[in-house]
């Protein structure tokens, strides 16, 4: 929720302070703590899937932490994850038609619960076979084995201007920066220490990259809306920063560049019907191509699997809205 002190009416400059919190409405907490207990599925669910890892089909057992296969690789009873959230912000309104806001946040999560590494390299497979698990080639289980922190800020601005004799132009801009980092991770299971395993910790590459790099740090939008009588139009620019991913190979990390998309719409409002036509991703922008063989499945999957804006290209639409009652 966001709580703001009332801003002055009229044309004088005003500043409103604001704190952002995840607590219940009506409270003001620039600092808060929280916890999340393990879910039933994280504690008890079990299943086996067939994964393609480095071009090979491998039967992966996703087991509870008390399963013997999990305990071989150091699984421990799950406990609750805890968090500390610090946040603050302000809103600035120098004139009636302009508003500017800033929010900053810092979130630390300790003993984070997530699915750990896939213990499926040749060393792990030999250990599983020697332990009587000949039908599976890899093991995964949930763990509390890492801490993370998230830092970032949101900046927004809105400007309303007259345009022509009776038109109005609304300009809105938003910028977000969010950085996720792993601050602690448990070491390699004892049974794998001192062996020729490819793994270095309880996190595999795809999980580490997924937490820290798979979502762009930077995201921005700029929107212009023009209305004049019954006519209305919209133009939007969306920017997604660069990111990295190790999907779907689970073995190869690749970097992908940032992209900018454009949306546009025009429409006319009749007495009770509003007709619009528009385009999303007007210039048919696609994410970068993965270069690693196992990330493009031998060129059968040509786009970055973790792209934040998808890989469907341009989308054209027509929309009709009818108001039955005035």
Short mmCIF file of C-alpha atoms in Angstrom, two decimals:
data_model
loop_
_atom_site.label_atom_id
_atom_site.label_comp_id
_atom_site.label_asym_id
_atom_site.label_seq_id
_atom_site.Cartn_x
_atom_site.Cartn_y
_atom_site.Cartn_z
CA UNK A 1 0.00 0.00 0.00
CA UNK A 2 1.07 3.59 -0.44
CA UNK A 3 0.20 6.28 2.08
CA UNK A 4 0.55 9.94 1.11
CA UNK A 5 -0.03 13.07 3.14
CA UNK A 6 -2.67 15.24 1.44
CA UNK A 7 -1.32 17.56 -1.23
CA UNK A 8 -2.33 21.21 -1.39
CA UNK A 9 -4.87 22.28 -3.96
CA UNK A 10 -4.12 25.32 -6.07
CA UNK A 11 -0.95 26.06 -7.96
CA UNK A 12 1.59 26.16 -5.16
CA UNK A 13 4.37 23.58 -5.04
CA UNK A 14 3.91 20.69 -2.62
CA UNK A 15 5.85 17.62 -1.52
CA UNK A 16 4.17 14.51 -0.15
CA UNK A 17 6.18 11.86 1.68
CA UNK A 18 5.24 8.25 1.21
CA UNK A 19 6.25 4.90 2.62
CA UNK A 20 5.57 1.62 0.86
CA UNK A 21 4.92 -1.54 2.81
CA UNK A 22 3.42 -4.98 2.39
CA UNK A 23 1.58 -4.83 5.70
CA UNK A 24 -2.14 -4.39 6.17
CA UNK A 25 -3.92 -1.21 5.02
CA UNK A 26 -3.87 1.61 7.51
CA UNK A 27 -0.40 0.91 8.90
CA UNK A 28 2.75 2.88 8.15
CA UNK A 29 5.91 0.77 8.29
CA UNK A 30 9.01 1.86 6.38
CA UNK A 31 10.63 -1.26 7.87
CA UNK A 32 8.97 -4.63 8.31
CA UNK A 33 9.81 -8.30 8.80
CA UNK A 34 8.07 -11.43 7.63
CA UNK A 35 8.28 -15.18 7.33
CA UNK A 36 6.94 -17.92 5.09
CA UNK A 37 6.59 -21.51 6.18
CA UNK A 38 7.34 -24.36 3.76
CA UNK A 39 4.34 -25.41 1.69
CA UNK A 40 2.92 -28.91 1.82
CA UNK A 41 4.06 -29.63 -1.74
CA UNK A 42 7.59 -28.43 -0.93
CA UNK A 43 7.73 -30.72 2.09
CA UNK A 44 5.99 -33.86 0.86
CA UNK A 45 5.35 -33.92 -2.91
CA UNK A 46 7.26 -36.46 -4.99
CA UNK A 47 7.40 -37.09 -8.73
CA UNK A 48 9.75 -38.16 -11.52
CA UNK A 49 10.16 -36.25 -14.79
CA UNK A 50 12.19 -36.70 -17.95
CA UNK A 51 14.44 -33.70 -18.53
CA UNK A 52 16.73 -32.92 -21.45
CA UNK A 53 20.01 -31.80 -19.86
CA UNK A 54 22.93 -31.03 -22.16
CA UNK A 55 21.18 -32.90 -24.97
CA UNK A 56 20.62 -36.07 -22.91
CA UNK A 57 17.32 -37.51 -21.62
CA UNK A 58 17.60 -37.99 -17.86
CA UNK A 59 15.01 -39.25 -15.37
CA UNK A 60 14.98 -36.70 -12.55
CA UNK A 61 13.44 -37.58 -9.21
CA UNK A 62 11.96 -34.59 -7.34
CA UNK A 63 11.77 -35.98 -3.82
CA UNK A 64 10.91 -34.71 -0.32
CA UNK A 65 13.82 -33.91 1.97
CA UNK A 66 13.21 -37.05 4.06
CA UNK A 67 13.53 -39.35 1.05
CA UNK A 68 16.66 -41.51 1.23
CA UNK A 69 17.85 -40.34 -2.22
CA UNK A 70 17.60 -36.73 -1.07
CA UNK A 71 19.37 -37.41 2.24
CA UNK A 72 22.30 -38.93 0.36
CA UNK A 73 22.95 -35.48 -1.10
CA UNK A 74 22.57 -33.63 2.19
CA UNK A 75 18.88 -32.75 2.31
CA UNK A 76 17.74 -31.23 5.63
CA UNK A 77 14.28 -30.61 7.13
CA UNK A 78 12.84 -27.38 5.74
CA UNK A 79 12.34 -24.38 8.01
CA UNK A 80 10.59 -21.06 7.44
CA UNK A 81 12.25 -18.36 5.37
CA UNK A 82 12.46 -14.91 6.94
CA UNK A 83 12.65 -11.45 5.39
CA UNK A 84 13.45 -7.83 6.22
CA UNK A 85 11.88 -5.15 4.04
CA UNK A 86 12.99 -1.50 4.00
CA UNK A 87 11.17 0.95 1.74
CA UNK A 88 10.56 4.67 1.38
CA UNK A 89 9.44 7.20 -1.18
CA UNK A 90 8.06 10.60 -1.93
CA UNK A 91 5.66 12.32 -4.32
CA UNK A 92 6.28 15.81 -5.72
CA UNK A 93 3.61 17.98 -7.35
CA UNK A 94 5.01 21.36 -8.40
CA UNK A 95 1.91 22.21 -10.48
CA UNK A 96 -1.62 20.91 -10.88
CA UNK A 97 -0.77 19.07 -14.10
CA UNK A 98 2.53 17.43 -13.11
CA UNK A 99 3.25 14.64 -10.60
CA UNK A 100 6.59 12.97 -9.89
CA UNK A 101 7.11 9.99 -7.55
CA UNK A 102 10.10 7.99 -6.33
CA UNK A 103 10.04 4.73 -4.36
CA UNK A 104 13.13 2.81 -3.19
CA UNK A 105 13.23 -0.63 -1.60
CA UNK A 106 15.61 -3.15 -0.08
CA UNK A 107 14.44 -6.70 0.64
CA UNK A 108 16.55 -9.41 2.30
CA UNK A 109 15.35 -13.01 2.41
CA UNK A 110 17.18 -15.52 4.63
CA UNK A 111 16.94 -19.30 4.33
CA UNK A 112 15.05 -18.93 1.06
CA UNK A 113 13.08 -22.00 0.01
CA UNK A 114 13.63 -23.15 -3.54
CA UNK A 115 14.34 -26.22 -5.63
CA UNK A 116 18.05 -26.96 -5.42
CA UNK A 117 20.51 -28.26 -7.97
CA UNK A 118 19.84 -31.24 -10.18
CA UNK A 119 22.36 -33.77 -8.89
CA UNK A 120 22.70 -35.63 -12.16
CA UNK A 121 26.31 -35.43 -13.36
CA UNK A 122 28.28 -38.63 -13.89
CA UNK A 123 29.52 -38.66 -10.27
CA UNK A 124 25.99 -38.23 -8.89
CA UNK A 125 24.64 -40.90 -11.23
CA UNK A 126 27.26 -43.38 -9.98
CA UNK A 127 26.38 -42.57 -6.37
CA UNK A 128 22.67 -43.14 -7.09
CA UNK A 129 23.37 -46.46 -8.80
CA UNK A 130 25.63 -47.66 -5.98
CA UNK A 131 22.88 -46.68 -3.50
CA UNK A 132 20.25 -48.79 -5.25
CA UNK A 133 18.54 -46.06 -7.33
CA UNK A 134 19.12 -47.51 -10.78
CA UNK A 135 15.88 -46.19 -12.32
CA UNK A 136 16.71 -42.48 -11.92
CA UNK A 137 19.68 -40.49 -13.15
CA UNK A 138 19.33 -37.33 -11.06
CA UNK A 139 17.81 -35.99 -7.83
CA UNK A 140 16.31 -32.64 -6.89
CA UNK A 141 14.83 -31.47 -3.60
CA UNK A 142 13.81 -28.26 -1.87
CA UNK A 143 16.32 -26.49 0.33
CA UNK A 144 16.81 -23.47 2.60
CA UNK A 145 20.38 -23.23 1.41
CA UNK A 146 20.68 -19.61 0.28
CA UNK A 147 20.02 -15.98 1.19
CA UNK A 148 19.15 -13.25 -1.30
CA UNK A 149 18.74 -9.49 -1.38
CA UNK A 150 16.78 -7.27 -3.76
CA UNK A 151 17.53 -3.58 -4.24
CA UNK A 152 15.72 -1.20 -6.54
CA UNK A 153 13.66 1.86 -7.19
CA UNK A 154 10.60 3.02 -9.11
CA UNK A 155 10.36 6.48 -10.67
CA UNK A 156 7.18 7.75 -12.31
CA UNK A 157 6.12 11.04 -13.84
CA UNK A 158 2.82 12.27 -15.29
CA UNK A 159 2.23 15.47 -17.24
CA UNK A 160 -1.13 16.68 -18.58
CA UNK A 161 -1.11 19.32 -21.31
CA UNK A 162 -3.70 21.08 -23.47
CA UNK A 163 -3.29 20.26 -27.16
CA UNK A 164 -5.01 22.39 -29.76
CA UNK A 165 -8.33 24.08 -29.19
CA UNK A 166 -10.02 21.28 -27.24
CA UNK A 167 -7.55 18.39 -27.11
CA UNK A 168 -5.65 16.95 -24.15
CA UNK A 169 -2.25 15.22 -24.15
CA UNK A 170 -1.29 13.00 -21.21
CA UNK A 171 2.37 11.98 -20.98
CA UNK A 172 3.36 9.23 -18.53
CA UNK A 173 6.83 7.82 -17.92
CA UNK A 174 7.93 5.03 -15.58
CA UNK A 175 11.37 3.62 -14.84
CA UNK A 176 12.14 0.58 -12.70
CA UNK A 177 15.47 -0.83 -11.54
CA UNK A 178 15.50 -4.13 -9.64
CA UNK A 179 18.63 -6.11 -8.84
CA UNK A 180 18.54 -9.59 -7.30
CA UNK A 181 21.68 -11.00 -5.71
CA UNK A 182 22.58 -14.24 -3.93
CA UNK A 183 24.40 -13.36 -0.71
CA UNK A 184 24.87 -16.85 0.76
CA UNK A 185 24.68 -20.36 -0.59
CA UNK A 186 25.34 -23.68 1.13
CA UNK A 187 28.45 -25.58 0.00
CA UNK A 188 28.54 -28.73 -2.07
CA UNK A 189 27.05 -31.79 -0.33
CA UNK A 190 29.64 -33.68 1.69
CA UNK A 191 29.33 -36.81 -0.45
CA UNK A 192 30.42 -34.83 -3.54
CA UNK A 193 33.27 -32.89 -1.95
CA UNK A 194 36.67 -34.03 -3.19
CA UNK A 195 35.18 -35.81 -6.23
CA UNK A 196 35.38 -34.95 -9.93
CA UNK A 197 31.79 -33.62 -9.96
CA UNK A 198 30.83 -30.76 -12.29
CA UNK A 199 28.72 -29.14 -9.56
CA UNK A 200 30.12 -26.44 -7.28
CA UNK A 201 27.24 -25.88 -4.82
CA UNK A 202 23.66 -26.82 -4.06
CA UNK A 203 22.60 -24.45 -6.87
CA UNK A 204 23.03 -25.41 -10.50
CA UNK A 205 23.78 -22.89 -13.23
CA UNK A 206 20.21 -22.45 -14.44
CA UNK A 207 18.95 -21.64 -10.90
CA UNK A 208 21.76 -19.20 -10.14
CA UNK A 209 21.31 -17.38 -13.44
CA UNK A 210 17.54 -17.50 -13.03
CA UNK A 211 17.69 -15.69 -9.69
CA UNK A 212 20.32 -13.06 -10.51
CA UNK A 213 20.20 -12.44 -14.25
CA UNK A 214 17.14 -13.87 -15.99
CA UNK A 215 14.96 -10.80 -15.40
CA UNK A 216 16.19 -7.48 -16.78
CA UNK A 217 17.51 -5.07 -14.16
CA UNK A 218 16.04 -2.14 -16.12
CA UNK A 219 12.49 -1.67 -17.34
CA UNK A 220 10.97 1.53 -18.66
CA UNK A 221 7.82 2.80 -20.38
CA UNK A 222 6.74 6.06 -21.95
CA UNK A 223 3.09 6.57 -22.91
CA UNK A 224 1.38 9.41 -24.75
CA UNK A 225 -2.44 9.60 -24.85
CA UNK A 226 -4.21 12.22 -26.95
CA UNK A 227 -7.95 12.91 -26.82
CA UNK A 228 -9.95 15.49 -28.75
CA UNK A 229 -13.70 15.25 -28.49
CA UNK A 230 -14.70 11.76 -29.62
CA UNK A 231 -11.27 10.92 -31.05
CA UNK A 232 -8.59 9.23 -28.95
CA UNK A 233 -5.15 7.77 -29.62
CA UNK A 234 -2.30 6.16 -27.74
CA UNK A 235 1.39 5.53 -28.33
CA UNK A 236 3.60 3.55 -25.97
CA UNK A 237 7.33 2.82 -25.90
CA UNK A 238 8.46 -0.09 -23.70
CA UNK A 239 12.10 -0.86 -22.93
CA UNK A 240 13.37 -4.17 -21.54
CA UNK A 241 17.01 -4.26 -20.48
CA UNK A 242 19.50 -7.01 -21.25
CA UNK A 243 19.43 -10.32 -19.40
CA UNK A 244 21.11 -13.72 -19.30
CA UNK A 245 19.65 -17.22 -19.29
CA UNK A 246 20.68 -20.86 -19.24
CA UNK A 247 17.40 -22.18 -20.61
CA UNK A 248 16.44 -24.58 -21.97
CA UNK A 249 19.84 -26.33 -21.96
CA UNK A 250 20.45 -26.07 -18.18
CA UNK A 251 24.16 -26.06 -19.03
CA UNK A 252 24.99 -22.98 -21.15
CA UNK A 253 24.70 -19.37 -19.97
CA UNK A 254 24.03 -16.82 -22.72
CA UNK A 255 23.55 -13.06 -22.69
CA UNK A 256 20.76 -11.29 -24.58
CA UNK A 257 20.55 -7.58 -25.41
CA UNK A 258 17.87 -5.11 -24.40
CA UNK A 259 14.94 -4.39 -26.72
CA UNK A 260 12.45 -1.57 -27.29
CA UNK A 261 8.84 -2.22 -28.33
CA UNK A 262 6.22 0.21 -29.66
CA UNK A 263 2.43 0.02 -29.25
CA UNK A 264 -0.14 2.24 -30.98
CA UNK A 265 -3.91 2.65 -30.96
CA UNK A 266 -6.48 5.03 -32.45
CA UNK A 267 -10.22 5.09 -31.88
CA UNK A 268 -13.47 6.98 -32.13
CA UNK A 269 -16.20 7.15 -29.54
CA UNK A 270 -19.73 7.13 -30.97
CA UNK A 271 -22.80 7.70 -28.84
CA UNK A 272 -22.67 4.36 -27.04
CA UNK A 273 -19.97 2.49 -28.95
CA UNK A 274 -16.22 2.99 -28.77
CA UNK A 275 -14.30 1.52 -31.72
CA UNK A 276 -10.50 1.13 -31.67
CA UNK A 277 -7.79 -0.45 -33.78
CA UNK A 278 -4.23 -0.92 -32.70
CA UNK A 279 -1.00 -2.85 -32.72
CA UNK A 280 1.16 -4.24 -29.99
CA UNK A 281 4.84 -4.57 -30.86
CA UNK A 282 4.17 -2.49 -33.95
CA UNK A 283 7.62 -2.97 -35.51
CA UNK A 284 7.65 -6.74 -35.02
CA UNK A 285 10.57 -6.89 -32.56
CA UNK A 286 11.88 -10.27 -31.45
CA UNK A 287 14.37 -11.30 -28.75
CA UNK A 288 17.90 -12.32 -29.72
CA UNK A 289 18.74 -15.74 -31.08
CA UNK A 290 20.42 -18.22 -28.71
CA UNK A 291 23.75 -19.35 -30.08
CA UNK A 292 24.46 -22.42 -27.94
CA UNK A 293 23.30 -25.65 -29.58
CA UNK A 294 21.33 -26.89 -26.57
CA UNK A 295 19.62 -23.52 -26.04
CA UNK A 296 18.05 -23.55 -29.50
CA UNK A 297 17.39 -27.31 -29.64
CA UNK A 298 19.37 -27.71 -32.88
CA UNK A 299 17.77 -24.56 -34.34
CA UNK A 300 14.21 -25.76 -33.73
CA UNK A 301 13.61 -23.08 -31.07
CA UNK A 302 15.09 -19.86 -32.45
CA UNK A 303 14.28 -17.31 -29.70
CA UNK A 304 15.49 -16.69 -26.15
CA UNK A 305 13.26 -18.89 -23.98
CA UNK A 306 13.29 -16.48 -21.03
CA UNK A 307 12.49 -13.32 -23.01
CA UNK A 308 10.53 -10.86 -20.82
CA UNK A 309 8.25 -9.83 -23.71
CA UNK A 310 7.74 -13.20 -25.38
CA UNK A 311 8.48 -14.19 -28.96
CA UNK A 312 5.19 -13.83 -30.83
CA UNK A 313 6.04 -10.64 -32.72
CA UNK A 314 3.47 -8.09 -33.87
CA UNK A 315 -0.12 -8.35 -32.68
CA UNK A 316 -2.91 -6.46 -34.48
CA UNK A 317 -6.37 -6.03 -33.00
CA UNK A 318 -9.72 -4.31 -33.30
CA UNK A 319 -11.87 -3.62 -30.27
CA UNK A 320 -15.50 -2.56 -29.81
CA UNK A 321 -16.93 -1.41 -26.49
CA UNK A 322 -20.61 -0.73 -25.93
CA UNK A 323 -22.10 1.17 -23.03
CA UNK A 324 -25.70 0.08 -22.43
CA UNK A 325 -26.54 2.63 -19.76
CA UNK A 326 -25.46 6.27 -19.51
#
